[in-house]
């Protein structure tokens, strides 16, 4: 089974322009999904696979900037780039501040559009890789038993085996045995690596480790 | 954005913008006395323009600073009698609280806020169904007043666009008010200072003395003619006797005077001195200063006494008045929060209170290092100038200075100070011995000035007065859709044809779409042209000079702000032209703004813009816009009127093409040339028949 490839979601209320842009992106080898309004895009549900969104700013009803805001709330937000008839400065600033990859004005050259799409897809792939790594690390962490998590917390807090043993009311030899198992389960032999992991998973700071 | 819809409310908006620019221009530099009249006139004009029934202007009462009342009421339709001095606290307590919190207060009888029961009853009483009240404050300071607009007949809703406009009006009024109050305070203190100076001068005037010589043994007294004249008598009218003096003493002074004389004679040492009242021939009393010296015999007994009399009635009156005017001056000084000081040699400062310490941020009571502290805290941009002026005062040349400068107060941060220094005394080398100085914190006034400037910047956004700009961007947005589609389609076709095998079927589809989009672009252009021509029916006879005057009113703020000297040269007896006033106004505004843009790089003082009208060689009217900018490079001249051709960084390149379309729709033409002395001139030439539609 192969993973689904990236999809470019194009939203434009001008049907002719929508069709032309989709055609160009397809001719350049991309998978494309076209929407005639922000509402139809949202109604289709949040896209789960990789990709990016190409939005028009001025649309009746929900406009491009509002759609960008709505998309940003998703768990894995798609990178957004704008393609618009009238790029006024306030709208551009707002879009870029909200994290838009690019802001192109119509008529946009094919080369510029394809380059902006390439960058957006690159950014999306990077985000997804990072999310996936994090997911794997979390899965490993979650194989630890309750006691092993307690010992892990002591280790990343910089406490010695002796101190951890005293904290938990167990003997030092047991702590050592737990540590050996933690190293195997996490695939992480160094204390520095464990601290990094704890930070990446945001353990022990804002919320208690999930059980 | 529909172009037709856009044009629908343009005329009313332009009218309002003109009114706003007018009001703002009129209030700038308006003398305080004329403020009241202008406020009422402003209320009337806003009400007329926006069809309100009435407008009230609220201020704190002068005599009762806690009473907020109506000072200007515009109510042409009359209505239930308003109380003489309505007190907002009693009539509109909820609204007043909102105003104090800096909020604009809309009120609709149909939907009153639950907490505004008392306010609602008052509105009912005065027959008001809808009202908007805007707080007035300068630079976000304390509430100075409020401006309300009301509707009595129809319900007036308060959409944000309307509220924003009225806030601009209110801001103009607020700035004027802030300036008025600081002007008034300054004037009061100046007047008080002047009064006390005059009275000093009066007191200094000398008067010659009357002499007397008393032989104690015989009780004979010689009175000089001047002595008698002082009391209104000729020389022969008064006997030379002690009783002449004694009888004329004021009953209240008699006992004191005789006792003083007796005690002096009992042990005559140094000088006798007495101030008492003597009766004048006219029955009134004069204040007389008597000074004398006794001469004694060998045993030390006084035998005679000689002296002089001086009429000090004037001085006594002046003293009384001086006491009064000093009190007035002190209160004026208090009111205006003036800090006074006197500086003697060796930087010895004399002050009456700690106000100067507060103002300069010194330690209370500090005596040493005042000058150094002052110099160190002047804003670096103003320091050299002030040190230079101060030096010129000290070493000669300058006897009186008045400066305004910024001062970095150690606790309060940057403030504005106005500082007057007057040299009282110099030594023989011209070095300063004594100066007096007055300082005042004028930060609120400066803030108001800055706000006014900022307001003018708000008012000057050229885009607000050019529908052309909006039309251009609406048009540009529409036309870019088919243009964008054509480009993407062409590039897609390019890729499809290079593919192996080439996708001919889809390429054919693309070509059909390109053709359709090209037609669509053509239709949009036709629509714009049609829209511009459609207004042919609205052509009215116009005077080119009126047109220029309208445009000047619209752009005068902009010109002032960009430091462009705007000048008109209007020819009399021009042939009338027929046309659409708004469209032609837009063309001219567009040309004027282009001209000002072209002068952005030219130094201030050399930015001249001339709007000129003339009769053309063929007997038509001509309007010219001439600037002193950088001119138009020869290679650009032919392309100037091409769509999407722009030399400005953010230009859409549509202003001139649309201007030309409008002018040509009026059967006129636009000509461009570079001026021999630099800059460019755009001429709109109308045909002699006044531009009959083709």
PDB file of C-alpha atoms in Angstrom, chain A residues 12-14 16-17 19-21 23-25 27-28 56 58 84-87 89 105-111 113-114, chain B residues 473-474 476-478 480-489 491-493 495-496 506 509-510 513 516-517 520 650 652:
ATOM      1  CA  UNK A  12     -11.380  30.637  -6.355  1.00  0.00           C
ATOM      2  CA  UNK A  13     -14.824  32.085  -7.004  1.00  0.00           C
ATOM      3  CA  UNK A  14     -13.972  32.872 -10.612  1.00  0.00           C
ATOM      4  CA  UNK A  16     -12.631  30.354 -15.466  1.00  0.00           C
ATOM      5  CA  UNK A  17      -9.593  31.316 -13.454  1.00  0.00           C
ATOM      6  CA  UNK A  19     -10.159  25.976 -14.136  1.00  0.00           C
ATOM      7  CA  UNK A  20      -7.061  27.514 -15.718  1.00  0.00           C
ATOM      8  CA  UNK A  21      -4.974  27.326 -12.559  1.00  0.00           C
ATOM      9  CA  UNK A  23      -5.146  22.851 -15.457  1.00  0.00           C
ATOM     10  CA  UNK A  24      -1.688  24.401 -15.136  1.00  0.00           C
ATOM     11  CA  UNK A  25      -0.969  22.606 -11.852  1.00  0.00           C
ATOM     12  CA  UNK A  27      -0.042  19.781 -16.415  1.00  0.00           C
ATOM     13  CA  UNK A  28       2.926  20.295 -14.092  1.00  0.00           C
ATOM     14  CA  UNK A  56      -8.178  33.743  -3.640  1.00  0.00           C
ATOM     15  CA  UNK A  58     -11.623  38.409  -2.417  1.00  0.00           C
ATOM     16  CA  UNK A  84      -5.423  37.322  -5.748  1.00  0.00           C
ATOM     17  CA  UNK A  85      -6.638  39.969  -8.165  1.00  0.00           C
ATOM     18  CA  UNK A  86      -5.965  42.887  -5.905  1.00  0.00           C
ATOM     19  CA  UNK A  87      -3.195  42.528  -3.358  1.00  0.00           C
ATOM     20  CA  UNK A  89      -0.944  45.995   1.521  1.00  0.00           C
ATOM     21  CA  UNK A 105      -1.113  38.691  -7.628  1.00  0.00           C
ATOM     22  CA  UNK A 106      -3.070  37.799 -10.736  1.00  0.00           C
ATOM     23  CA  UNK A 107      -2.088  37.418 -13.444  1.00  0.00           C
ATOM     24  CA  UNK A 108       0.660  35.270 -11.880  1.00  0.00           C
ATOM     25  CA  UNK A 109       3.403  33.779 -14.002  1.00  0.00           C
ATOM     26  CA  UNK A 110       3.305  29.978 -14.139  1.00  0.00           C
ATOM     27  CA  UNK A 111       6.904  29.777 -12.963  1.00  0.00           C
ATOM     28  CA  UNK A 113       3.060  29.883  -9.009  1.00  0.00           C
ATOM     29  CA  UNK A 114       4.775  26.495  -9.437  1.00  0.00           C
TER      30      UNK A 114
ATOM     31  CA  UNK B 473      -8.892  49.115  -8.339  1.00  0.00           C
ATOM     32  CA  UNK B 474     -12.370  47.628  -8.804  1.00  0.00           C
ATOM     33  CA  UNK B 476      -8.280  46.195 -12.104  1.00  0.00           C
ATOM     34  CA  UNK B 477      -9.618  43.405  -9.925  1.00  0.00           C
ATOM     35  CA  UNK B 478     -12.234  42.452 -12.477  1.00  0.00           C
ATOM     36  CA  UNK B 480      -7.252  40.536 -13.740  1.00  0.00           C
ATOM     37  CA  UNK B 481      -9.475  37.470 -13.501  1.00  0.00           C
ATOM     38  CA  UNK B 482      -9.643  36.811 -17.269  1.00  0.00           C
ATOM     39  CA  UNK B 483      -6.057  37.982 -17.723  1.00  0.00           C
ATOM     40  CA  UNK B 484      -4.866  35.565 -15.039  1.00  0.00           C
ATOM     41  CA  UNK B 485      -6.885  32.749 -16.542  1.00  0.00           C
ATOM     42  CA  UNK B 486      -5.488  33.428 -20.025  1.00  0.00           C
ATOM     43  CA  UNK B 487      -1.922  33.359 -18.700  1.00  0.00           C
ATOM     44  CA  UNK B 488      -2.367  30.154 -16.694  1.00  0.00           C
ATOM     45  CA  UNK B 489      -4.136  28.492 -19.607  1.00  0.00           C
ATOM     46  CA  UNK B 491       1.250  28.121 -19.741  1.00  0.00           C
ATOM     47  CA  UNK B 492      -0.686  24.912 -19.171  1.00  0.00           C
ATOM     48  CA  UNK B 493      -0.983  24.532 -22.964  1.00  0.00           C
ATOM     49  CA  UNK B 495       3.407  22.213 -20.793  1.00  0.00           C
ATOM     50  CA  UNK B 496       0.814  19.922 -22.437  1.00  0.00           C
ATOM     51  CA  UNK B 506      -6.940  19.404 -23.918  1.00  0.00           C
ATOM     52  CA  UNK B 509     -10.146  23.058 -24.992  1.00  0.00           C
ATOM     53  CA  UNK B 510      -7.673  25.527 -23.557  1.00  0.00           C
ATOM     54  CA  UNK B 513     -11.242  28.992 -22.980  1.00  0.00           C
ATOM     55  CA  UNK B 516     -13.747  33.148 -24.084  1.00  0.00           C
ATOM     56  CA  UNK B 517     -11.659  34.926 -21.425  1.00  0.00           C
ATOM     57  CA  UNK B 520     -14.763  38.599 -21.169  1.00  0.00           C
ATOM     58  CA  UNK B 650       2.464  50.998  -6.158  1.00  0.00           C
ATOM     59  CA  UNK B 652      -1.888  50.483 -10.983  1.00  0.00           C
TER      60      UNK B 652
END
